[in-house]
Short mmCIF file of C-alpha atoms in Angstrom, two decimals:
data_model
loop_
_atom_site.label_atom_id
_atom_site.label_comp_id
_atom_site.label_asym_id
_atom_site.label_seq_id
_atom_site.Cartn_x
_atom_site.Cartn_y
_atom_site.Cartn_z
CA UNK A 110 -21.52 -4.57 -20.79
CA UNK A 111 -21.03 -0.81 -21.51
CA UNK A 112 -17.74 -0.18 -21.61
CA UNK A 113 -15.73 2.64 -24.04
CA UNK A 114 -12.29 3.43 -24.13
CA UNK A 115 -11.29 7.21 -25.00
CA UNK A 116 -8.10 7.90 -26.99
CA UNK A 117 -5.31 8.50 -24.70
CA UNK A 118 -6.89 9.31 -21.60
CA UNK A 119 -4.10 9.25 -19.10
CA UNK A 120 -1.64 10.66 -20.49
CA UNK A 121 2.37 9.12 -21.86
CA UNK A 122 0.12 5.72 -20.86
CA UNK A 123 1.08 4.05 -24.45
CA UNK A 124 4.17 6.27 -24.18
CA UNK A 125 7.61 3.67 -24.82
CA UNK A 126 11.11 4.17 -25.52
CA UNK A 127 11.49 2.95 -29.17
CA UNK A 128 15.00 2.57 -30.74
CA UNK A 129 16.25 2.13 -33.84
CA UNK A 130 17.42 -2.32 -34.59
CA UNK A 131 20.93 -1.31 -34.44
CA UNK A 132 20.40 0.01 -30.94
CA UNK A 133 17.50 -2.16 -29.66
CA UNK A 134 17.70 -3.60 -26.53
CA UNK A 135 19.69 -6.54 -26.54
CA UNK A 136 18.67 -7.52 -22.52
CA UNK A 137 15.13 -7.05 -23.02
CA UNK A 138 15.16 -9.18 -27.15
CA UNK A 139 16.64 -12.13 -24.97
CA UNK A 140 13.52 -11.86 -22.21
CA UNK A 141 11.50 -11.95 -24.99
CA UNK A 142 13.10 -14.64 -26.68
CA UNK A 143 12.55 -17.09 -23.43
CA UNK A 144 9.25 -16.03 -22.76
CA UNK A 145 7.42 -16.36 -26.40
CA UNK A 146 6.25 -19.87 -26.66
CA UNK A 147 7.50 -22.55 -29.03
CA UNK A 148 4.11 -23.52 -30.32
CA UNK A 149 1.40 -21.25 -31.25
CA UNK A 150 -1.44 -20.36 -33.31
CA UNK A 151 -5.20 -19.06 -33.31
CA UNK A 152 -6.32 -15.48 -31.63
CA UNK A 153 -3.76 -15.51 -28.94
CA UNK A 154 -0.90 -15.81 -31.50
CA UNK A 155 -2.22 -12.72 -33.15
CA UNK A 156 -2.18 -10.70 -29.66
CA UNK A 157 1.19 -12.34 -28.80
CA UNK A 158 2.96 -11.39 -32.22
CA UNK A 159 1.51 -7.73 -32.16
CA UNK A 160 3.07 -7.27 -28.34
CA UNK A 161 6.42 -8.71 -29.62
CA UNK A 162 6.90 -6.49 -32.30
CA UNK A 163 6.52 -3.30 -29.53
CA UNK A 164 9.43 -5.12 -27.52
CA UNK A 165 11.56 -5.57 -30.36
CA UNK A 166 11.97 -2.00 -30.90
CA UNK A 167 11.56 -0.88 -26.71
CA UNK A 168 14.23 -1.04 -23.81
CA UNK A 169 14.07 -1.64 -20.35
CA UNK A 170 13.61 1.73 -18.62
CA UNK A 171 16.60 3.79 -16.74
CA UNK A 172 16.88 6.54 -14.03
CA UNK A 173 17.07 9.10 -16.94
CA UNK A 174 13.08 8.19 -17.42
CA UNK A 175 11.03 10.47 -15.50
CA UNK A 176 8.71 8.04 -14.82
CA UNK A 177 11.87 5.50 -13.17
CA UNK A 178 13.74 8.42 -11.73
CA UNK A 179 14.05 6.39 -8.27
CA UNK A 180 13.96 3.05 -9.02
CA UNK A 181 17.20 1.24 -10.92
CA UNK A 182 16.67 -1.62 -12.81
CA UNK A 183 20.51 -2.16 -13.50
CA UNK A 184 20.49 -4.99 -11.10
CA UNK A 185 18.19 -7.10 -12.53
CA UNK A 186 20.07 -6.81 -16.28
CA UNK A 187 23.00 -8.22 -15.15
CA UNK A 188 20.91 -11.27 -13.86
CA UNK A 189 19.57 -14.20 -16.93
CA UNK A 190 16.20 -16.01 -16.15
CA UNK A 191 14.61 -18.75 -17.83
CA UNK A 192 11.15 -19.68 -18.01
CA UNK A 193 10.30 -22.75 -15.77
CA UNK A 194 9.39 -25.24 -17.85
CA UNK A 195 6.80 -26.64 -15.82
CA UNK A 196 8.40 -29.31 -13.15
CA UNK A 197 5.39 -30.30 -10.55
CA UNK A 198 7.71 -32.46 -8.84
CA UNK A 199 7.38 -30.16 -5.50
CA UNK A 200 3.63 -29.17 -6.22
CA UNK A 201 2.06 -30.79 -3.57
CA UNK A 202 4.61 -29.61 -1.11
CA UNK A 203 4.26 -25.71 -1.58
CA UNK A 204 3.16 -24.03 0.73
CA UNK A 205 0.24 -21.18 0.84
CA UNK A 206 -2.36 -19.36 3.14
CA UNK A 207 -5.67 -20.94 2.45
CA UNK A 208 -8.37 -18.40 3.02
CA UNK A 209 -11.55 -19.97 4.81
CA UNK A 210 -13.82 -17.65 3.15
CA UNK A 211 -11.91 -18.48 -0.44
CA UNK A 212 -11.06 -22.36 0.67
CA UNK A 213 -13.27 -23.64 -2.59
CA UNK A 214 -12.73 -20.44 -4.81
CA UNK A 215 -9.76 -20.56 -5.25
CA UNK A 216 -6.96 -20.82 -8.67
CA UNK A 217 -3.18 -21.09 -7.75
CA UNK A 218 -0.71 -20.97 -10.47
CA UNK A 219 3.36 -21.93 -9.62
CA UNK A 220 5.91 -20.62 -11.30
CA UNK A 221 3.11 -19.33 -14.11
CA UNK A 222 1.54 -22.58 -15.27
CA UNK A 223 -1.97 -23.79 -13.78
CA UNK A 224 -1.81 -26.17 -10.89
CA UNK A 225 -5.46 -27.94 -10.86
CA UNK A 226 -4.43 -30.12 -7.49
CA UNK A 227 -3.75 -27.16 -5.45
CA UNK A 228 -6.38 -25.22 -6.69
CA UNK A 229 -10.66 -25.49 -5.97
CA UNK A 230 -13.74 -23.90 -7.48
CA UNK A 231 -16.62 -26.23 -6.24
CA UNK A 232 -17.77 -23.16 -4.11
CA UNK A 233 -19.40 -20.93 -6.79
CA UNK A 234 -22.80 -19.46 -7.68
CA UNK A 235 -24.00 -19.81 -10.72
CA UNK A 236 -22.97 -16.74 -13.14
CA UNK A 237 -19.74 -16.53 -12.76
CA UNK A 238 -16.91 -17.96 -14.52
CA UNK A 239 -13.49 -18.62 -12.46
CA UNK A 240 -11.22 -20.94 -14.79
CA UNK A 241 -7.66 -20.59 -16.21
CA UNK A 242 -7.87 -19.34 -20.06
CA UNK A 243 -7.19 -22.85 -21.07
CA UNK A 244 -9.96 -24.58 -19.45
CA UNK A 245 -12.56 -21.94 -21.24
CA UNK A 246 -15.36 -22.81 -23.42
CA UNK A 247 -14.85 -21.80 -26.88
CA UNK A 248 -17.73 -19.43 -26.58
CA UNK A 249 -15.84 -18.18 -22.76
CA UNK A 250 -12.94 -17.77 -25.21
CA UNK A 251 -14.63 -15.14 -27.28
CA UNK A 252 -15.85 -13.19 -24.83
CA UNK A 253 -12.00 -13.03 -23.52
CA UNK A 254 -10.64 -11.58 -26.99
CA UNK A 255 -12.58 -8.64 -26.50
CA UNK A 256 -11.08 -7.91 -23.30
CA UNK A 257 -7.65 -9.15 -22.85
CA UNK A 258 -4.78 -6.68 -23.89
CA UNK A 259 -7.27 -4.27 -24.57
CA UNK A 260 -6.88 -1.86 -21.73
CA UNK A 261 -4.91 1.40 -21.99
CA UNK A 262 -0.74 1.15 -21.68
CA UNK A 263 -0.73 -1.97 -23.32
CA UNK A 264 2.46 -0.63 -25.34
CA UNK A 265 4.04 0.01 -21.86
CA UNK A 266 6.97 -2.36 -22.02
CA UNK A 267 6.63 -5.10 -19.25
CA UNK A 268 3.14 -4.93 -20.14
CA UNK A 269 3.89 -5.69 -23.88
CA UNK A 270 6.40 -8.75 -22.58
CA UNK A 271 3.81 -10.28 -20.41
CA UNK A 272 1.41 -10.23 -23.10
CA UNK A 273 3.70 -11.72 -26.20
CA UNK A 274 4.49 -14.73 -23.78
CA UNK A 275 0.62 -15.19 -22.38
CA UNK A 276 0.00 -19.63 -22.42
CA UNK A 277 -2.56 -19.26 -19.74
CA UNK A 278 -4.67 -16.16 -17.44
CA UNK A 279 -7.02 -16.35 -14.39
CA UNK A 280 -10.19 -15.71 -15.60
CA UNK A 281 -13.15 -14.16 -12.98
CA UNK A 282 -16.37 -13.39 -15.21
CA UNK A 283 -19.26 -12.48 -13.47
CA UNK A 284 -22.51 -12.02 -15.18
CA UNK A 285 -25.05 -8.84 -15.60
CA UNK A 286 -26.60 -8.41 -12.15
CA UNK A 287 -25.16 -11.49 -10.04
CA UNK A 288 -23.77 -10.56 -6.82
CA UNK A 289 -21.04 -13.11 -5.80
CA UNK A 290 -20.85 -13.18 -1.83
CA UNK A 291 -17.31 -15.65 -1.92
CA UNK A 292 -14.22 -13.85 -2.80
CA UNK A 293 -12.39 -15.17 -5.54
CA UNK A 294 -8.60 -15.64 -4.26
CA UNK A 295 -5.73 -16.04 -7.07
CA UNK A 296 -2.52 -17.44 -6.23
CA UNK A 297 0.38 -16.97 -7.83
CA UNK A 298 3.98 -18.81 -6.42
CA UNK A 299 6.96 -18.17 -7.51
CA UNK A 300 11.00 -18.68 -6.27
CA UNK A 301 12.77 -21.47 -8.76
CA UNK A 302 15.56 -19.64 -8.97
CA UNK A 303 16.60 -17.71 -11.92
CA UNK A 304 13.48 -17.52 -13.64
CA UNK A 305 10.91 -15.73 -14.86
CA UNK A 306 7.00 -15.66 -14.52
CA UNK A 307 4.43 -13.31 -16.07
CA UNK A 308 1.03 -13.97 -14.49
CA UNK A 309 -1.61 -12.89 -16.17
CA UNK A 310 -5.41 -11.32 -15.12
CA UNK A 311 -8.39 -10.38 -16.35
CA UNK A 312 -11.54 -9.85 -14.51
CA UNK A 313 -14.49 -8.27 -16.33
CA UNK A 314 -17.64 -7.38 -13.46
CA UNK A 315 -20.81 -6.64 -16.04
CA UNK A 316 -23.06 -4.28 -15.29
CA UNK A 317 -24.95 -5.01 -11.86
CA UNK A 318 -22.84 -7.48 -10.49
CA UNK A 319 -20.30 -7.76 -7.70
CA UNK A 320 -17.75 -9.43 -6.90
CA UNK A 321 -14.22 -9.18 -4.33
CA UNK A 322 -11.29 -10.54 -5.35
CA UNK A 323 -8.05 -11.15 -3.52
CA UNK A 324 -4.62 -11.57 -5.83
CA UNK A 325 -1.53 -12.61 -3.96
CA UNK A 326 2.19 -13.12 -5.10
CA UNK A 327 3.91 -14.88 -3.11
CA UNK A 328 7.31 -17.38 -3.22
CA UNK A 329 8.00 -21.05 -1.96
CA UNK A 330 7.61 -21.23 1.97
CA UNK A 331 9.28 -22.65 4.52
CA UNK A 332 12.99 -21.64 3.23
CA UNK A 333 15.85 -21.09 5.44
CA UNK A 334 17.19 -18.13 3.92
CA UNK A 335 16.82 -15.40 1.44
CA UNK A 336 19.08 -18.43 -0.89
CA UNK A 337 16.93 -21.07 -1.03
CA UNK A 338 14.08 -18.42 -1.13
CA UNK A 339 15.51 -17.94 -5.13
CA UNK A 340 16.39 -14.82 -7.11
CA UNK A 341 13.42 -15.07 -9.58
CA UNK A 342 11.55 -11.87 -11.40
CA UNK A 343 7.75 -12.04 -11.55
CA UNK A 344 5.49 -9.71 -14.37
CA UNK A 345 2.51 -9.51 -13.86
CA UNK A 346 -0.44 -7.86 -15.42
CA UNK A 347 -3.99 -7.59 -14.01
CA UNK A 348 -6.71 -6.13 -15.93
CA UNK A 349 -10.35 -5.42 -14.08
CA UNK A 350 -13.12 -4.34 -16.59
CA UNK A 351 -16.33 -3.22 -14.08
CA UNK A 352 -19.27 -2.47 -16.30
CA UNK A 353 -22.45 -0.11 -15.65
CA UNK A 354 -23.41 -0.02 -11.59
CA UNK A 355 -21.04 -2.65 -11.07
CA UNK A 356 -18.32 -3.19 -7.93
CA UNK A 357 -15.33 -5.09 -7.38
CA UNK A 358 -13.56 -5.16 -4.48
CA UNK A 359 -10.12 -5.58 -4.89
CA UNK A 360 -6.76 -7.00 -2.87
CA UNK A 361 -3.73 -7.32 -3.95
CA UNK A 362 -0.94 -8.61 -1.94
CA UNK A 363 2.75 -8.60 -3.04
CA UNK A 364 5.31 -10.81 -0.66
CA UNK A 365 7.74 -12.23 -2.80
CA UNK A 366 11.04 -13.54 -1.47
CA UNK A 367 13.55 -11.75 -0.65
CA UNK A 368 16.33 -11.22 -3.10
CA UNK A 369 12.96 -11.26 -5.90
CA UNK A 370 12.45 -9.01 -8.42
CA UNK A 371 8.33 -7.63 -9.10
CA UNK A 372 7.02 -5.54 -11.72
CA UNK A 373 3.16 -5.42 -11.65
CA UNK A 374 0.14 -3.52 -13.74
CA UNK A 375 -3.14 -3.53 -12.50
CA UNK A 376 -5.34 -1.82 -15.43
CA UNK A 377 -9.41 -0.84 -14.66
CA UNK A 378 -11.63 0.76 -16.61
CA UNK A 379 -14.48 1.73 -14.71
CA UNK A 380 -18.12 2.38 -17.01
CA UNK A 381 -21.03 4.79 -15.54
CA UNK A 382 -22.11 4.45 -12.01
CA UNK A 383 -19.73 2.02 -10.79
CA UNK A 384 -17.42 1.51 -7.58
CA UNK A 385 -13.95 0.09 -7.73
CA UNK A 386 -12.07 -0.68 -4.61
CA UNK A 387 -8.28 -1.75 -4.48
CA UNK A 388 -5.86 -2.32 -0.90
CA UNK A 389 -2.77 -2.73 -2.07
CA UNK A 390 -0.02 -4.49 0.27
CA UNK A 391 3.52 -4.34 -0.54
CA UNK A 392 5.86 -6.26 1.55
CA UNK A 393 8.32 -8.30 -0.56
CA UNK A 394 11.07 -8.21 -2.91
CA UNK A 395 14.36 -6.74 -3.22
CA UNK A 396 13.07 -4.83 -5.99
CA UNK A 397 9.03 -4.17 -6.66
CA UNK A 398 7.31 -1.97 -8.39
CA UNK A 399 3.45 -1.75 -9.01
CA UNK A 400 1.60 0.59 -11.96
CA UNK A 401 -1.42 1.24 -10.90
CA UNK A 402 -3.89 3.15 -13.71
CA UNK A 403 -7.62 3.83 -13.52
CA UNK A 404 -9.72 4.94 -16.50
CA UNK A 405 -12.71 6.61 -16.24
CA UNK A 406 -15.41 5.94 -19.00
CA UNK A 407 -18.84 7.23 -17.43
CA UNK A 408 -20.17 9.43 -15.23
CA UNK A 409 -20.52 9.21 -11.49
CA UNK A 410 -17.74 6.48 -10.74
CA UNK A 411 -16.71 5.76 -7.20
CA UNK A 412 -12.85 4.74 -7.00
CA UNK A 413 -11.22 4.17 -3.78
CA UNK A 414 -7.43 2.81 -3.77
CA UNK A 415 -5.93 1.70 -0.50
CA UNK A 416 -1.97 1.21 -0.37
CA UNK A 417 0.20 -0.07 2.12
CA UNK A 418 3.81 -0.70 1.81
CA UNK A 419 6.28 -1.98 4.71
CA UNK A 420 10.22 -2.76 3.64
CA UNK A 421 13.35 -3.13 5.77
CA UNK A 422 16.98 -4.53 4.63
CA UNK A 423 17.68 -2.82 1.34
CA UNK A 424 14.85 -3.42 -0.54
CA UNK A 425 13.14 -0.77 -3.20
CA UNK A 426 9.41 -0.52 -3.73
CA UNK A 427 7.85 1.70 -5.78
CA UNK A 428 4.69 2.67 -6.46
CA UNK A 429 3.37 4.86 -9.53
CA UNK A 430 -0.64 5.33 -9.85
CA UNK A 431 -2.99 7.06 -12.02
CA UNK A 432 -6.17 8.20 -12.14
CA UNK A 433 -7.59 9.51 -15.47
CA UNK A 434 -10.93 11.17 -14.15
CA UNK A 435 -12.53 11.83 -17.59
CA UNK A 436 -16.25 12.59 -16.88
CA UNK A 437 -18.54 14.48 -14.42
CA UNK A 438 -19.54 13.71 -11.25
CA UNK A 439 -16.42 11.35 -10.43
CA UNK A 440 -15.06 10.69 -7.47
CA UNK A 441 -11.83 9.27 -6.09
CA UNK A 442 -9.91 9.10 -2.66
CA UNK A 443 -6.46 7.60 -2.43
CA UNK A 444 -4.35 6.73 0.45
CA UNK A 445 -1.15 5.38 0.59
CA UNK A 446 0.87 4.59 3.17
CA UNK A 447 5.04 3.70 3.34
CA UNK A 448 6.71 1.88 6.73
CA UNK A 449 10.49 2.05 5.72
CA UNK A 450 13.10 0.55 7.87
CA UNK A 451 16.96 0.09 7.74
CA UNK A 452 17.93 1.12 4.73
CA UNK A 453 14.72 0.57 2.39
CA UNK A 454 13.49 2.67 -0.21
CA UNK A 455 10.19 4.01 -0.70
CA UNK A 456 8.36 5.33 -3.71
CA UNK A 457 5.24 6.77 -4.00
CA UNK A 458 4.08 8.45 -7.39
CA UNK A 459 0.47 9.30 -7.82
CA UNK A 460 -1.19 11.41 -10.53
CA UNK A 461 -4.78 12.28 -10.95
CA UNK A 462 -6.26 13.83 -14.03
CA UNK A 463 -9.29 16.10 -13.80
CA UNK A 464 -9.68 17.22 -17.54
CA UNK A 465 -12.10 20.19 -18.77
CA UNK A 466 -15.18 17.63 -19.07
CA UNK A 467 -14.70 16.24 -15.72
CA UNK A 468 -16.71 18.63 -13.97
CA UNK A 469 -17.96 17.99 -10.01
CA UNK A 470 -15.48 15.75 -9.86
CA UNK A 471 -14.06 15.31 -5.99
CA UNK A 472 -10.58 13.64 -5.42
CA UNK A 473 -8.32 12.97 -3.07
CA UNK A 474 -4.66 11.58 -2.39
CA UNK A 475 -2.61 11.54 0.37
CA UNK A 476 0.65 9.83 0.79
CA UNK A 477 2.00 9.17 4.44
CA UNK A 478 5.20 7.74 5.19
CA UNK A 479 6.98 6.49 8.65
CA UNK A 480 10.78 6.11 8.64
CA UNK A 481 11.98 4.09 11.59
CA UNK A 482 16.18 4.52 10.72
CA UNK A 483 18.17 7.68 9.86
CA UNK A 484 18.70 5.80 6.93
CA UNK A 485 15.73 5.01 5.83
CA UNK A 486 14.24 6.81 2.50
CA UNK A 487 11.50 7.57 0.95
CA UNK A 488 10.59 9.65 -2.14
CA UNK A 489 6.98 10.89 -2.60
CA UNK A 490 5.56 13.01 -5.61
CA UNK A 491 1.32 13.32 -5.45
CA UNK A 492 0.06 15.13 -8.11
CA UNK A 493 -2.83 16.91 -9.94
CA UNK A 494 -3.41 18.10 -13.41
CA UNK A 495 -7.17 19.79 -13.04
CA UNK A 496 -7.81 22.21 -16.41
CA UNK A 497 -11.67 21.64 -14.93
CA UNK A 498 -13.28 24.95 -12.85
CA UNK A 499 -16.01 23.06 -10.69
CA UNK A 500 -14.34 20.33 -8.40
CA UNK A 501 -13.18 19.88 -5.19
CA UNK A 502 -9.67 18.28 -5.19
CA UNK A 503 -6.63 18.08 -2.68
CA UNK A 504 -3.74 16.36 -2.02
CA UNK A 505 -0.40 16.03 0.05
CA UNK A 506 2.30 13.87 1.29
CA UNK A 507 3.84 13.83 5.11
CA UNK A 508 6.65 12.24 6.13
CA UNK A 509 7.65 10.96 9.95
CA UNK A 510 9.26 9.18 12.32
CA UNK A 511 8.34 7.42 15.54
CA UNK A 512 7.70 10.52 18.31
CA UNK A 513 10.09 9.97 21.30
CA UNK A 514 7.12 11.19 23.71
CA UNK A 515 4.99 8.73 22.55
CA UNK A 516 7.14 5.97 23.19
CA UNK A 517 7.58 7.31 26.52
CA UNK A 518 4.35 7.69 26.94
CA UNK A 519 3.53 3.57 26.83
CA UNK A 520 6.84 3.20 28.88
CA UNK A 521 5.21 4.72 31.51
CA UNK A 522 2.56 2.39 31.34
CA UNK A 523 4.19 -0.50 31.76
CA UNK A 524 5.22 -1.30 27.95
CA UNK A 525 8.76 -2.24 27.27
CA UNK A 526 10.73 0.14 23.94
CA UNK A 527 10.33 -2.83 21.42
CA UNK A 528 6.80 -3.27 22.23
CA UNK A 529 5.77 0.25 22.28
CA UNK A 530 7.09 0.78 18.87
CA UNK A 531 5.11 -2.44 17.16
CA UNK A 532 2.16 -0.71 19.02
CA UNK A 533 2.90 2.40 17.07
CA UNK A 534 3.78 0.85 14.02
CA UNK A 535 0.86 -1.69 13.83
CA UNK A 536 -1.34 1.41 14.54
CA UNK A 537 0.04 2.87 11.43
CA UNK A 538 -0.66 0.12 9.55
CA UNK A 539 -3.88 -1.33 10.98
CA UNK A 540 -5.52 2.07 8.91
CA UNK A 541 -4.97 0.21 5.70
CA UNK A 542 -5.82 -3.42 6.56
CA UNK A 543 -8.40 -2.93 8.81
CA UNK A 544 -9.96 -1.91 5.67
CA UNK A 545 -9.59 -5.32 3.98
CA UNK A 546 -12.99 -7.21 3.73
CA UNK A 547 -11.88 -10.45 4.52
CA UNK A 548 -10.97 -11.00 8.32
CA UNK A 549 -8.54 -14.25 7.71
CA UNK A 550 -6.29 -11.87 5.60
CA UNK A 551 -6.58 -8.83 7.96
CA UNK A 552 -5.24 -10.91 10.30
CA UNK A 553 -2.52 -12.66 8.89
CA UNK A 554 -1.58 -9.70 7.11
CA UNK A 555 -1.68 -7.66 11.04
CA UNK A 556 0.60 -10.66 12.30
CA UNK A 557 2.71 -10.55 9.52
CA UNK A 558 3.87 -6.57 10.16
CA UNK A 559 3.56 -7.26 14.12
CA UNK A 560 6.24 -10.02 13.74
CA UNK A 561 8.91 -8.26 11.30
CA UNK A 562 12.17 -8.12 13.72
CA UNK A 563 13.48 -5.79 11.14
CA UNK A 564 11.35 -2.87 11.89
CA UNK A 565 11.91 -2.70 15.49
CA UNK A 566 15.28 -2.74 18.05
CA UNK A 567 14.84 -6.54 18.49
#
């Protein structure tokens, strides 16, 4: 596979906030003391120790970052998790949606670690490799080194603590020119309470093939309340590697508990002539916040990103993108979409880089936001750095409420005031999920908004 990385293509990606030992971070040293494993050695080791050493001298962002302007990360410092050590006692009784077209492709990791009973991979073609990094080949293994950790931001701090404490990954390999017609679905569960999990991804699509992949975070079900749901904090890193005329379809869908905290990266480098696709769903957490950065390495890539988020209560979610469009004949369209109730917090920052090379390039972004409370917020900032002459770009942002006529309008028909605003708000929605390309999860998903209380009168 044909893949290059340019120096510092999207720009203050590597960028972290070093300090001197006297000063270092003294939250963030006792993160990574829980996290690094006990017993270590080969490759990995060497990837782990070089990731420490950035978190030794980094510290957990604040509101006087540009970058974390909105979002305040002062409430999960004053919390201390541990890492679960790996109790399978309650395995068998957790609780997850089993896709029927993923029910035998799928891996499901709890609480971090690899759960082989609740997971299934009998329903695979041949070329293509789904398999935790444990349960590699030692020849599977070598292809991994040249991948994992190597995509752009890896310096970014939660992305350098996920990767000093990797034990395992989710693997998804597909070979040159094999077109895989299951989707692959990775489960990760979290919600022991008071600890911390850093799943980790990598997906390399060589050139030819295709694949679609659905990644979902999710907590224990079946609690009672937001307490036995668990205050836990979840890192996760996902990097997708699509190679020459490749395309992965990609979904990624965040409902953690409630009083959870999430901090995600999802890293792709995209090589010549290929199409990436990602629908990202946001609808847990108390706190979440998801990095999203595409690199450009070829000519004439294809890059469409999807985003939905829907949050009531208190909760925060933000959501920072960016799309480093390096070379001609690129093309990207974003849309992203906030549903913000009570007093829930929306963030939306998404950047596009057209540099002087990049020429024909066509992009788009739009950000669109519904607030159903007075107190309701959101904070939106699309943006574009073009220094190229020949493109066609645009973006823009809008932000709304429910339109009194319109509600009156399905009144008149017959429709009671609850039920005419789930019609409006499902509507608003159903633009972003009817977009998924697996029906089971574009309907559960559709259910799920159509049945949160919180974002109507009920």
């Amino acid at each position: 596979m044909n893949i290059q990385v340019s120096p510092s293509p999207i720009p203050n990606s590597n960028a972290v906030s070093l300090t001197s030992m006297l000063d270092r971070d003294d939250y963030l040293t006792g993160l990574l003391n829980q996290v690094i494993p006990t017993k270590t050695e080969g490759w990995l080791q060497e990837l782990r120790q070089s990731a420490a050493n950035w978190v030794r001298h980094s510290i957990i962002p604040t509101t006087r970052e540009e970058e974390w302007r909105f979002t305040d990360l002062s409430s999960l410092r004053k919390l201390q998790f541990n890492v679960e050590a790996g109790n399978f006692a309650s395995v068998a009784s957790v609780e997850f949606d089993i896709l029927p077209e993923a029910a035998n492709s799928r891996l499901v990791f709890v609480n971090g670690i690899f759960a082989p009973e609740l997971s299934a991979v009998s329903d695979l073609p041949s070329g293509i490799v789904v398999s935790n990094l444990a349960g590699l080949s030692a020849v599977e293994q070598e292809g991994v080194q040249q991948y994992l950790a190597q995509a752009e931001g890896a310096q970014e701090v939660f992305t350098a603590l996920n990767t000093a404490g990797i034990t395992d990954a989710a693997v998804v390999w597909v070979k040159k020119n094999v077109v895989v017609e299951t989707p692959i679905h990775l489960v990760f569960i979290s919600g022991e309470t008071l600890t911390i999990s850093q799943p980790r991804c990598l997906v390399v699509a060589e050139s030819g093939s295709q694949v679609t992949l659905v990644e979902e975070y999710t907590n224990r079900r079946g609690a009672e309340s937001a307490e036995e749901e668990g205050v836990y904090f979840t890192n996760a890193v996902t990097e997708v590697w699509v190679g020459d005329n490749a395309e992965v379809s990609h979904t990624r869908v965040e409902w953690e508990g409630a009083e959870a905290f999430h901090i995600g990266k999802t890293a792709i480098a995209q090589a010549r002539d290929s199409r990436y696709t990602c629908h990202a769903i946001s609808l847990g957490a108390k706190l979440s916040r998801h990095n999203l950065e595409i690199l450009q390495t070829g000519e004439q890539t294809q890059t469409t990103l999807n985003g939905l988020t829907v949050i009531s209560g208190k909760q925060l979610s933000d959501t920072h993108s960016a799309i480093a469009l390096n070379y001609p004949h690129g093309t990207s369209d974003q849309l992203h979409k906030c549903i913000v109730g009570d007093r829930a917090h929306a963030v939306f920052n998404g950047k596009v880089f057209v540099p002087k090379l990049a020429q024909l390039t066509n992009a788009s972004q739009l950000n669109r936001n519904l607030l159903l409370s007075s107190k309701a917020r959101v904070d939106t900032k699309p943006q574009l750095e073009i220094t190229a002459d020949n493109v066609k770009c645009a973006h823009g942002a809008t932000v709304s409420q429910l339109e009194d006529d319109e509600i009156f309008y399905l009144q008149s028909r017959g429709i009671d005031e609850n039920d005419a605003r789930k019609l409006l708000i499902n509507a608003f929605a159903a633009e972003v999920i009817n977009q998924i390309p697996i029906p089971s999860l574009r309907e559960i998903l559709l259910n799920t908004v159509n049945n949160l209380k919180s974002l109507t009168n009920e």
